[in-house]
Amino acid sequence: MSVALEISGLAKTYPNGQRALGGIDLTVPAGEILAIVGGSGCGKSTLLRLIAGLETPSAGLVRVGGDLVGGPHPAVGLVFQEPRLLPWLSVADNVGFGLAALAAGERAARVGTALERVGLTAHANAWPRELSGGQAQRAALARALVTRPQVLLLDEPFSALDALTRTTLQDHLLELWAFERPTLVLVTHDIEEALVLADRVVTLRPRPGRVDDIQAVVLSRPRDRDSHNFEVHKRRLRAALNQSLAPDTLASDSLTAAAL
Amino acid sequence: MTAEATAGLENSALAIAAAGPRPWSLPRPDWRPLLLGLGLPVAAALAWEALVRSGLATGRLLPPPSRIAVTLWKLARTGELWPHVGATSGRVGLGFVLGGVAGILSGLAASYSPLFRRLVDPTLQGLRAIPSLAWVPLFLLWLGIFETSKVALIAVGVFFPVYLGVMGAVLGVDRKLVEVGRIHRLSGLDLARRILLPAILPALVVALRTGLGLGWMFVVAAEYMGASEGIGYLLVDGQQLGKPDQIIAAILVFALLGKVADAAIVALATPALRWQDAYQGGR
């Protein structure tokens, strides 16, 4: 299987001296769904921003499909924690934001398909303010997928939604993924979300962030959140997360409590 | 790619689904708030008219509305009014364009480049602290007593609120939306056109309205100190000849012109601002 994303020796130290990431090595094959979990301050969002090219690493490198990342890459899409739709564009124009270089007809067709896939065809001409939180995040997914990225990064994309919408959108994300099977890298603090979606789950250890544990999820899709096997995976991942938070931190107890 | 071409692209994407209201269509005007707003001045005018007619007040220094209306009507019918309106509007228009463009460009430069801001902003803030009317004698000396000094004074008045408004608005643009532009690899110019400009548009409209308001203020000052034409000249003339009705008529013309110009900016901007999810007043 070809490699979609290659991360080696990736480190980030902020100008104030804070070490966010202390050397990350990861190889993600094409079409894989990789989840990254960890307690707060483990640098998981920083890792995603480095892959997206929104920040520059202090050391190490990121390759997407063999290209060295030195800024936002055309084959990489990013969905933020908030929808970040542009309030002055209709939903359709938001979805088509990244397609400005295409001819009008082609663009409209691609936007139409994307809206249909996320079930927002009826809201194409609505303003972003008229959407619910779940609808807005679906529009954001459509905007990121319409450019057909090889790698889609998701930064806690469902954490601001209510539990029911969150579950629905997790299943919906898998449906969308099945169309073109891009590589997904998902940052989350939700163990269940990681296990429902991912092929592998990476646990980061904080201060500075580094890979502590990688677990394969050997459950067939669609995954039953209530099955015994799912419970076993959950227990195993929770143990890994606890382990990652345990020693060399002062506030480990409170962090553990927060992560659970 | 030209701005029109991209705008066309975005419109066509917008047209793919016919369901739902078109976001850019104009709403039917609601006249009730307008009528409500007219209530107070109309009532006051009627009361004064009644007081003068009933002989309770002479109306010598404050003529009743009917006499002002007659004066205004005469000025308009004889054609005497229009050159004054034209001269004043022309000065404000030219000063507004010059000051507005300079304000927008400097505001953009000051917000985009920290170097420009550190170099120029302290000086501009210092100049802004000078009451702009203090420039008048200097402008008269430098630029003469004719149009140039008047237009320059108005442009100075317009410049500062526009400069401040644009700079503040750009510096206040949500970093998260700018990141959306970055992730789509927009060039600096595209970022300005597709993210920054739409984002600051509401604040830009407010800044332009403030600037235009000051423009009308400064045209009076400019015309007060020597003009043979303009509404300001009518004011001076009315004072020297002891014609309060002419003074009030000129004031009314100023109010009307200012209101019309302001409404024009609002009307031009409204279709572009319909996306706003803002507080509408009330609860």
Coordinates of C-alpha atoms in Angstrom, one line a residue:
Chain A
M1 CA 0.0 0.0 0.0
S2 CA 1.4 3.4 -0.9
V3 CA 2.3 5.9 1.8
A4 CA 0.1 8.9 2.0
L5 CA 1.7 10.7 4.9
E6 CA 5.1 10.4 6.3
I7 CA 6.2 12.3 9.4
S8 CA 9.7 12.0 10.7
G9 CA 11.4 13.6 13.6
L10 CA 8.7 16.3 13.7
A11 CA 9.3 18.7 16.6
K12 CA 7.8 22.1 17.5
T13 CA 9.2 24.6 20.1
Y14 CA 7.3 27.9 20.4
P15 CA 9.2 31.2 20.7
N16 CA 8.4 31.3 24.4
G17 CA 10.4 28.1 24.9
Q18 CA 7.4 25.8 25.3
R19 CA 8.1 22.5 23.7
A20 CA 4.8 21.4 22.1
L21 CA 6.1 18.4 20.2
G22 CA 9.3 16.5 20.9
G23 CA 10.0 14.4 17.8
I24 CA 7.2 12.5 16.2
D25 CA 7.6 9.6 13.7
L26 CA 4.5 8.3 11.9
T27 CA 3.8 6.6 8.6
V28 CA 0.2 6.6 7.4
P29 CA -0.7 4.4 4.4
A30 CA -3.1 5.7 1.8
G31 CA -6.7 5.2 2.7
E32 CA -6.1 4.6 6.4
I33 CA -8.1 6.3 9.1
L34 CA -5.7 7.3 11.9
A35 CA -6.9 8.7 15.2
I36 CA -4.7 10.7 17.5
V37 CA -5.7 10.9 21.2
G38 CA -4.0 12.3 24.3
G39 CA -4.6 14.5 27.3
S40 CA -4.8 18.2 27.0
G41 CA -1.5 19.8 26.1
C42 CA -0.2 16.7 24.4
G43 CA 0.3 18.7 21.2
K44 CA -2.2 16.8 19.1
S45 CA -3.7 20.0 17.6
T46 CA -0.1 21.3 17.0
L47 CA 0.7 18.1 15.2
L48 CA -2.3 18.5 12.9
R49 CA -1.5 22.2 12.2
L50 CA 2.1 21.2 11.3
I51 CA 0.8 18.5 8.8
A52 CA -1.6 21.1 7.4
G53 CA 1.3 23.5 6.8
L54 CA -0.3 26.2 9.0
E55 CA 2.8 26.2 11.2
T56 CA 6.4 25.5 10.6
P57 CA 8.2 22.7 12.4
S58 CA 11.3 23.5 14.5
A59 CA 12.8 20.2 13.4
G60 CA 11.8 17.2 11.2
L61 CA 9.6 17.0 8.2
V62 CA 6.2 16.1 6.8
R63 CA 5.7 14.5 3.4
V64 CA 2.4 14.1 1.6
G65 CA 2.4 11.7 -1.2
G66 CA 6.2 12.2 -1.4
D67 CA 6.0 16.0 -1.4
L68 CA 7.7 17.9 1.3
V69 CA 5.2 20.1 3.2
G70 CA 6.3 23.7 3.4
G71 CA 2.9 25.4 3.7
P72 CA -0.7 24.4 3.0
H73 CA -0.6 21.5 0.4
P74 CA -3.2 21.2 -2.4
A75 CA -3.7 17.5 -1.6
V76 CA -4.4 18.1 2.1
G77 CA -7.8 19.3 3.5
L78 CA -8.6 20.4 7.0
V79 CA -11.8 20.4 9.0
F80 CA -11.6 22.6 12.1
Q81 CA -13.2 22.2 15.5
E82 CA -15.7 24.9 14.5
P83 CA -17.3 25.0 11.0
R84 CA -15.5 28.3 10.1
L85 CA -17.9 28.9 7.2
L86 CA -17.6 32.4 5.7
P87 CA -20.7 34.2 6.9
W88 CA -21.0 36.3 3.7
L89 CA -21.2 33.4 1.3
S90 CA -24.2 31.1 0.8
V91 CA -23.7 27.5 1.8
A92 CA -23.1 26.5 -1.8
D93 CA -20.4 29.2 -2.2
N94 CA -18.8 28.1 1.0
V95 CA -18.6 24.5 -0.2
G96 CA -17.2 25.7 -3.6
F97 CA -14.7 28.1 -1.9
G98 CA -11.7 26.0 -2.9
L99 CA -12.8 25.5 -6.5
A100 CA -12.4 29.1 -7.7
A101 CA -9.9 27.9 -10.4
L102 CA -12.5 25.6 -12.0
A103 CA -14.9 26.5 -14.8
A104 CA -18.4 27.6 -13.6
G105 CA -20.2 24.5 -14.8
E106 CA -17.7 22.0 -13.4
R107 CA -17.7 23.9 -10.2
A108 CA -21.5 23.9 -9.8
A109 CA -21.6 20.2 -10.6
R110 CA -18.9 19.4 -8.0
V111 CA -20.6 21.6 -5.4
G112 CA -24.0 20.0 -6.2
T113 CA -22.6 16.5 -5.7
A114 CA -20.9 17.5 -2.4
L115 CA -24.0 19.1 -1.0
E116 CA -26.1 16.0 -2.0
R117 CA -23.6 13.7 -0.2
V118 CA -23.9 15.7 3.1
G119 CA -27.7 16.1 2.7
L120 CA -27.7 19.9 2.4
T121 CA -29.0 20.3 -1.2
A122 CA -32.1 22.1 0.2
H123 CA -29.9 24.5 2.1
A124 CA -27.6 25.5 -0.9
N125 CA -28.8 29.1 -0.9
A126 CA -29.1 29.5 2.8
W127 CA -26.7 31.7 4.8
P128 CA -24.4 29.9 7.2
R129 CA -26.2 31.6 10.2
E130 CA -29.3 29.7 9.2
L131 CA -27.8 26.3 9.7
S132 CA -27.8 24.2 12.9
G133 CA -24.4 23.2 14.4
G134 CA -24.5 19.8 12.8
Q135 CA -25.5 21.1 9.4
A136 CA -22.8 23.7 9.5
Q137 CA -20.2 21.1 10.3
R138 CA -21.5 18.9 7.5
A139 CA -21.1 21.9 5.1
A140 CA -17.5 22.3 6.4
L141 CA -16.9 18.6 5.7
A142 CA -18.3 19.1 2.2
R143 CA -16.0 22.1 1.7
A144 CA -13.0 20.1 2.7
L145 CA -13.9 17.0 0.6
V146 CA -15.0 18.8 -2.6
T147 CA -11.4 19.4 -3.6
R148 CA -10.8 15.7 -3.4
P149 CA -7.9 15.7 -1.0
Q150 CA -5.6 12.7 -0.6
V151 CA -5.3 13.5 3.1
L152 CA -8.1 15.0 5.2
L153 CA -7.2 16.3 8.6
L154 CA -9.9 16.6 11.2
D155 CA -9.2 18.6 14.4
E156 CA -11.8 17.4 17.0
P157 CA -14.5 18.0 14.4
F158 CA -17.4 16.9 16.4
S159 CA -16.5 18.0 19.9
A160 CA -18.7 21.1 19.9
L161 CA -21.8 19.1 19.0
D162 CA -24.4 17.3 21.2
A163 CA -24.0 13.6 21.8
L164 CA -26.7 12.5 19.4
T165 CA -25.5 14.7 16.5
R166 CA -21.9 13.6 17.2
T167 CA -22.8 9.9 16.8
T168 CA -24.8 10.6 13.6
L169 CA -21.9 12.6 12.1
Q170 CA -19.3 10.0 13.0
D171 CA -21.3 7.4 11.0
H172 CA -21.8 10.0 8.3
L173 CA -18.1 10.7 8.1
L174 CA -17.5 7.0 7.3
E175 CA -20.1 7.1 4.5
L176 CA -18.3 10.2 3.0
W177 CA -14.9 8.5 3.4
A178 CA -16.2 5.5 1.5
F179 CA -16.7 7.5 -1.7
E180 CA -13.0 8.4 -2.4
R181 CA -11.3 6.8 0.5
P182 CA -8.9 9.6 1.4
T183 CA -6.5 9.2 4.2
L184 CA -8.0 10.6 7.4
V185 CA -6.1 11.9 10.3
L186 CA -8.5 12.6 13.2
V187 CA -7.5 14.4 16.4
T188 CA -9.9 13.7 19.2
H189 CA -10.2 13.5 23.0
D190 CA -13.1 11.0 22.7
I191 CA -12.0 7.4 23.0
E192 CA -15.2 6.1 21.6
E193 CA -15.0 8.3 18.6
A194 CA -11.5 7.1 17.9
L195 CA -12.6 3.5 18.1
V196 CA -15.6 3.9 15.9
L197 CA -13.7 5.6 13.1
A198 CA -10.0 4.6 13.1
D199 CA -7.9 1.7 11.8
R200 CA -5.2 2.7 14.2
V201 CA -5.2 4.9 17.3
V202 CA -2.0 6.8 18.3
T203 CA -1.7 7.9 21.9
L204 CA 0.4 10.9 22.5
R205 CA 2.3 11.6 25.8
P206 CA 2.3 15.3 26.8
R207 CA 5.0 17.9 27.5
P208 CA 6.5 17.6 25.0
G209 CA 4.1 15.6 22.8
R210 CA 5.5 12.3 21.5
V211 CA 4.1 9.0 20.5
D212 CA 3.4 6.8 23.5
D213 CA 1.4 3.9 22.0
I214 CA -0.2 2.8 18.8
Q215 CA -3.1 0.4 18.8
A216 CA -4.7 -1.3 15.8
V217 CA -8.5 -1.5 15.9
V218 CA -9.4 -4.9 14.6
L219 CA -13.2 -4.5 14.4
S220 CA -15.1 -4.8 11.1
R221 CA -17.2 -1.9 10.0
P222 CA -19.9 -0.8 10.7
R223 CA -18.8 -1.0 14.3
D224 CA -21.3 -1.7 17.1
R225 CA -20.6 0.7 20.0
D226 CA -22.3 -1.7 22.4
S227 CA -20.6 -4.9 21.4
H228 CA -18.3 -6.8 23.8
N229 CA -15.3 -6.4 21.5
F230 CA -15.8 -2.7 21.3
E231 CA -15.8 -2.6 25.1
V232 CA -12.6 -4.6 25.2
H233 CA -10.9 -2.1 22.8
K234 CA -12.2 0.8 24.9
R235 CA -10.7 -0.6 28.0
R236 CA -7.4 -1.2 26.3
L237 CA -7.3 2.3 24.9
R238 CA -8.3 3.9 28.1
A239 CA -5.5 2.0 29.9
A240 CA -3.0 3.3 27.3
L241 CA -4.3 6.8 27.7
N242 CA -3.9 6.6 31.5
Q243 CA -0.5 5.2 31.1
S244 CA 0.5 8.2 28.9
L245 CA -0.7 10.6 31.5
A246 CA 0.7 8.8 34.5
P247 CA 4.3 9.6 35.4
D248 CA 6.4 12.7 34.6
T249 CA 3.6 15.3 35.0
L250 CA 2.8 17.2 38.1
A251 CA -0.9 17.4 37.6
S252 CA -1.3 13.9 36.3
D253 CA -4.3 13.1 38.6
S254 CA -6.4 16.0 37.5
L255 CA -5.5 15.4 33.8
T256 CA -6.4 11.7 34.1
A257 CA -9.8 12.7 35.6
A258 CA -10.3 15.2 32.8
A259 CA -9.4 12.7 30.1
L260 CA -11.9 10.1 31.4
Chain B
M1 CA -8.4 35.8 -12.8
T2 CA -10.5 39.0 -12.7
A3 CA -12.8 39.9 -9.9
E4 CA -15.8 39.7 -12.2
A5 CA -14.9 36.2 -13.4
T6 CA -14.6 34.9 -9.8
A7 CA -17.8 36.6 -8.8
G8 CA -19.5 34.9 -11.7
L9 CA -18.2 31.6 -10.6
E10 CA -19.6 32.1 -7.1
N11 CA -23.0 33.2 -8.5
S12 CA -23.3 30.2 -10.7
A13 CA -22.5 27.9 -7.8
L14 CA -25.2 29.8 -5.9
A15 CA -27.7 29.2 -8.7
I16 CA -27.4 25.4 -8.7
A17 CA -30.3 24.9 -6.3
A18 CA -33.4 27.0 -6.8
A19 CA -34.9 26.0 -3.5
G20 CA -35.1 28.7 -0.8
P21 CA -35.0 32.4 -1.0
R22 CA -32.3 34.1 -3.0
P23 CA -30.0 35.7 -0.5
W24 CA -29.3 38.7 -2.7
S25 CA -32.8 39.8 -3.5
L26 CA -34.0 43.1 -2.1
P27 CA -36.6 43.1 0.7
R28 CA -39.9 45.0 0.4
P29 CA -39.3 48.3 2.2
D30 CA -41.2 48.8 5.4
W31 CA -42.4 52.4 5.7
R32 CA -43.7 52.3 9.3
P33 CA -40.3 53.0 11.0
L34 CA -39.9 56.0 8.7
L35 CA -43.3 57.4 9.6
L36 CA -42.6 56.9 13.2
G37 CA -39.3 58.8 12.9
L38 CA -41.0 61.7 11.2
G39 CA -43.5 62.1 14.1
L40 CA -41.4 64.3 16.4
P41 CA -40.0 66.9 14.0
V42 CA -43.4 67.3 12.3
A43 CA -45.2 67.7 15.6
A44 CA -42.6 70.3 16.7
A45 CA -43.0 72.2 13.5
L46 CA -46.8 72.3 13.7
A47 CA -46.7 73.5 17.3
W48 CA -44.4 76.4 16.4
E49 CA -46.5 77.3 13.4
A50 CA -49.6 77.3 15.6
L51 CA -47.8 79.5 18.3
V52 CA -46.8 82.1 15.7
R53 CA -50.2 82.1 13.9
S54 CA -52.0 82.6 17.2
G55 CA -49.8 85.6 18.0
L56 CA -48.2 84.0 21.1
A57 CA -44.8 84.3 19.4
T58 CA -43.6 86.8 16.9
G59 CA -41.4 84.4 14.9
R60 CA -39.0 87.2 14.1
L61 CA -35.8 85.3 15.0
L62 CA -37.2 81.8 14.5
P63 CA -39.6 82.1 11.6
P64 CA -42.5 79.6 11.4
P65 CA -42.2 76.6 9.1
S66 CA -44.5 78.1 6.5
R67 CA -42.2 81.2 6.0
I68 CA -39.1 79.0 5.8
A69 CA -40.9 76.8 3.2
V70 CA -41.8 79.9 1.2
T71 CA -38.2 81.1 1.3
L72 CA -37.0 77.7 0.2
W73 CA -39.5 77.5 -2.5
K74 CA -38.5 80.9 -3.9
L75 CA -34.8 79.9 -3.8
A76 CA -35.6 76.8 -5.7
R77 CA -38.0 78.3 -8.2
T78 CA -35.8 81.2 -9.1
G79 CA -33.0 78.7 -9.7
E80 CA -30.9 80.6 -7.2
L81 CA -30.6 77.5 -5.0
W82 CA -29.2 75.0 -7.5
P83 CA -25.7 76.4 -8.1
H84 CA -25.2 76.5 -4.3
V85 CA -26.3 72.9 -4.0
G86 CA -24.1 71.9 -6.9
A87 CA -21.0 73.8 -5.5
T88 CA -21.4 72.3 -2.0
S89 CA -22.2 68.8 -3.2
G90 CA -19.3 68.9 -5.6
R91 CA -16.8 69.9 -2.9
V92 CA -18.0 67.3 -0.5
G93 CA -18.1 64.6 -3.2
L94 CA -14.6 65.3 -4.4
G95 CA -13.2 65.6 -0.8
F96 CA -15.0 62.5 0.2
V97 CA -13.6 60.4 -2.7
L98 CA -10.0 61.8 -2.1
G99 CA -10.1 61.4 1.7
G100 CA -12.0 58.1 1.5
V101 CA -9.6 56.5 -0.9
A102 CA -6.6 57.7 1.0
G103 CA -8.1 56.5 4.2
I104 CA -8.9 53.1 2.9
L105 CA -5.4 52.6 1.3
S106 CA -3.5 53.9 4.4
G107 CA -5.8 51.8 6.7
L108 CA -5.1 48.7 4.7
A109 CA -1.4 49.4 4.6
A110 CA -1.3 50.1 8.3
S111 CA -3.1 46.9 9.2
Y112 CA -1.2 44.7 6.7
S113 CA 2.3 45.9 7.4
P114 CA 3.5 46.2 11.0
L115 CA 6.4 48.3 9.7
F116 CA 4.1 50.8 8.0
R117 CA 2.0 50.9 11.1
R118 CA 5.0 51.6 13.4
L119 CA 6.4 54.2 11.0
V120 CA 3.2 56.1 10.1
D121 CA 0.5 55.5 12.6
P122 CA 2.0 57.6 15.5
T123 CA 2.3 60.6 13.2
L124 CA -1.2 60.1 11.8
Q125 CA -2.6 59.8 15.4
G126 CA -0.7 63.0 16.3
L127 CA -2.2 64.8 13.3
R128 CA -5.6 63.5 14.1
A129 CA -5.4 65.1 17.5
I130 CA -5.3 68.5 15.9
P131 CA -8.8 70.0 15.6
S132 CA -9.1 70.0 11.8
L133 CA -10.4 73.5 11.7
A134 CA -7.0 74.6 12.9
W135 CA -5.7 73.7 9.4
V136 CA -7.9 76.3 7.8
P137 CA -5.5 79.3 7.8
L138 CA -2.6 77.1 6.7
F139 CA -4.6 75.6 3.9
L140 CA -5.7 79.1 2.8
L141 CA -2.1 80.2 2.8
W142 CA -0.8 77.1 1.0
L143 CA -3.6 76.4 -1.4
G144 CA -5.3 79.7 -2.0
I145 CA -8.8 80.8 -1.2
F146 CA -10.5 78.9 -4.1
E147 CA -11.6 75.3 -4.5
T148 CA -8.4 73.5 -3.7
S149 CA -8.2 74.6 0.0
K150 CA -11.8 73.7 0.5
V151 CA -11.6 70.3 -1.0
A152 CA -8.4 69.6 0.9
L153 CA -10.0 70.5 4.2
I154 CA -12.9 68.2 3.5
A155 CA -10.6 65.4 2.5
V156 CA -8.7 65.8 5.8
G157 CA -11.9 65.5 7.7
V158 CA -13.0 62.4 5.8
F159 CA -9.6 60.7 6.0
F160 CA -9.2 60.1 9.7
P161 CA -12.4 58.2 10.5
V162 CA -12.0 56.1 7.4
Y163 CA -8.3 55.3 8.2
L164 CA -9.0 54.4 11.8
G165 CA -12.1 52.4 10.9
V166 CA -10.4 50.4 8.2
M167 CA -7.3 49.7 10.2
G168 CA -9.3 48.6 13.3
A169 CA -11.6 46.4 11.2
V170 CA -8.7 44.6 9.4
L171 CA -6.9 44.0 12.7
G172 CA -10.1 42.7 14.1
V173 CA -10.8 40.1 11.4
D174 CA -11.2 36.7 12.9
R175 CA -7.9 34.8 12.6
K176 CA -9.9 31.6 12.2
L177 CA -11.4 32.8 8.9
V178 CA -8.0 34.0 7.7
E179 CA -6.8 30.4 8.3
V180 CA -9.6 29.1 6.0
G181 CA -8.0 31.3 3.3
R182 CA -4.5 30.0 4.1
I183 CA -5.6 26.4 4.0
H184 CA -7.0 27.1 0.5
R185 CA -3.6 28.6 -0.4
L186 CA -5.0 32.0 -1.4
S187 CA -2.4 34.6 -2.5
G188 CA -2.1 37.9 -0.6
L189 CA -4.4 39.7 -3.1
D190 CA -7.0 36.9 -3.1
L191 CA -6.9 36.8 0.7
A192 CA -7.6 40.5 0.7
R193 CA -10.4 40.2 -1.9
R194 CA -12.1 37.0 -0.8
I195 CA -11.7 37.1 3.0
L196 CA -10.5 40.5 4.4
L197 CA -12.6 42.8 2.3
P198 CA -16.0 41.0 2.9
A199 CA -15.1 40.6 6.5
I200 CA -14.5 44.4 7.1
L201 CA -17.3 45.5 4.8
P202 CA -19.8 46.3 7.7
A203 CA -17.1 48.3 9.5
L204 CA -16.0 50.0 6.3
V205 CA -19.6 51.2 5.6
V206 CA -19.7 52.7 9.1
A207 CA -16.3 54.3 8.6
L208 CA -17.4 55.8 5.3
R209 CA -20.7 57.1 6.8
T210 CA -18.7 58.8 9.7
G211 CA -16.3 60.2 7.2
L212 CA -19.0 61.6 5.0
G213 CA -20.7 63.1 8.0
L214 CA -17.5 64.9 8.8
G215 CA -17.2 66.0 5.2
W216 CA -20.5 67.9 5.5
M217 CA -19.3 69.4 8.7
F218 CA -16.1 70.7 7.1
V219 CA -17.7 72.0 4.0
V220 CA -19.5 74.5 6.1
A221 CA -16.3 75.6 7.8
A222 CA -14.7 75.9 4.3
E223 CA -17.5 77.9 2.9
Y224 CA -17.8 80.1 5.9
M225 CA -14.4 81.6 5.4
G226 CA -14.9 82.9 2.0
A227 CA -17.0 81.5 -0.8
S228 CA -19.2 83.2 -3.4
E229 CA -21.2 80.0 -3.9
G230 CA -22.4 77.1 -1.7
I231 CA -24.9 76.4 1.0
G232 CA -22.4 77.8 3.5
Y233 CA -22.4 81.0 1.6
L234 CA -26.2 81.2 2.0
L235 CA -25.7 80.9 5.7
V236 CA -23.2 83.8 5.9
D237 CA -25.4 85.8 3.5
G238 CA -28.5 85.2 5.7
Q239 CA -26.6 86.2 8.8
Q240 CA -25.2 89.4 7.3
L241 CA -28.5 90.5 5.8
G242 CA -30.5 89.4 8.9
K243 CA -32.6 86.8 7.2
P244 CA -33.1 84.0 9.7
D245 CA -35.5 82.2 7.3
Q246 CA -32.7 81.9 4.7
I247 CA -30.3 80.6 7.4
I248 CA -32.8 77.9 8.5
A249 CA -33.6 77.1 4.9
A250 CA -29.9 76.6 4.2
I251 CA -29.6 74.4 7.4
L252 CA -32.5 72.3 6.1
V253 CA -30.8 71.9 2.8
F254 CA -27.7 70.7 4.6
A255 CA -29.8 68.2 6.6
L256 CA -31.5 67.0 3.4
L257 CA -28.3 66.6 1.4
G258 CA -26.5 64.9 4.3
K259 CA -29.4 62.5 4.8
V260 CA -29.7 61.7 1.1
A261 CA -25.9 61.1 0.8
D262 CA -25.9 58.9 3.9
A263 CA -28.9 56.9 2.7
A264 CA -27.2 56.4 -0.7
I265 CA -24.2 54.7 1.1
V266 CA -26.6 52.6 3.1
A267 CA -28.7 51.6 0.1
L268 CA -25.5 50.7 -1.9
A269 CA -24.2 48.6 0.9
T270 CA -27.3 46.8 2.1
P271 CA -27.4 44.1 -0.6
A272 CA -23.8 43.2 0.2
L273 CA -24.5 43.0 4.0
R274 CA -27.5 40.8 4.1
W275 CA -25.5 37.9 5.4
Q276 CA -24.9 39.6 8.7
D277 CA -26.1 37.8 11.8
A278 CA -26.2 40.8 14.0
Y279 CA -28.2 42.3 16.8
Q280 CA -31.3 44.0 15.3
G281 CA -32.3 46.0 18.4
G282 CA -35.2 45.1 20.7
R283 CA -34.6 42.1 22.9

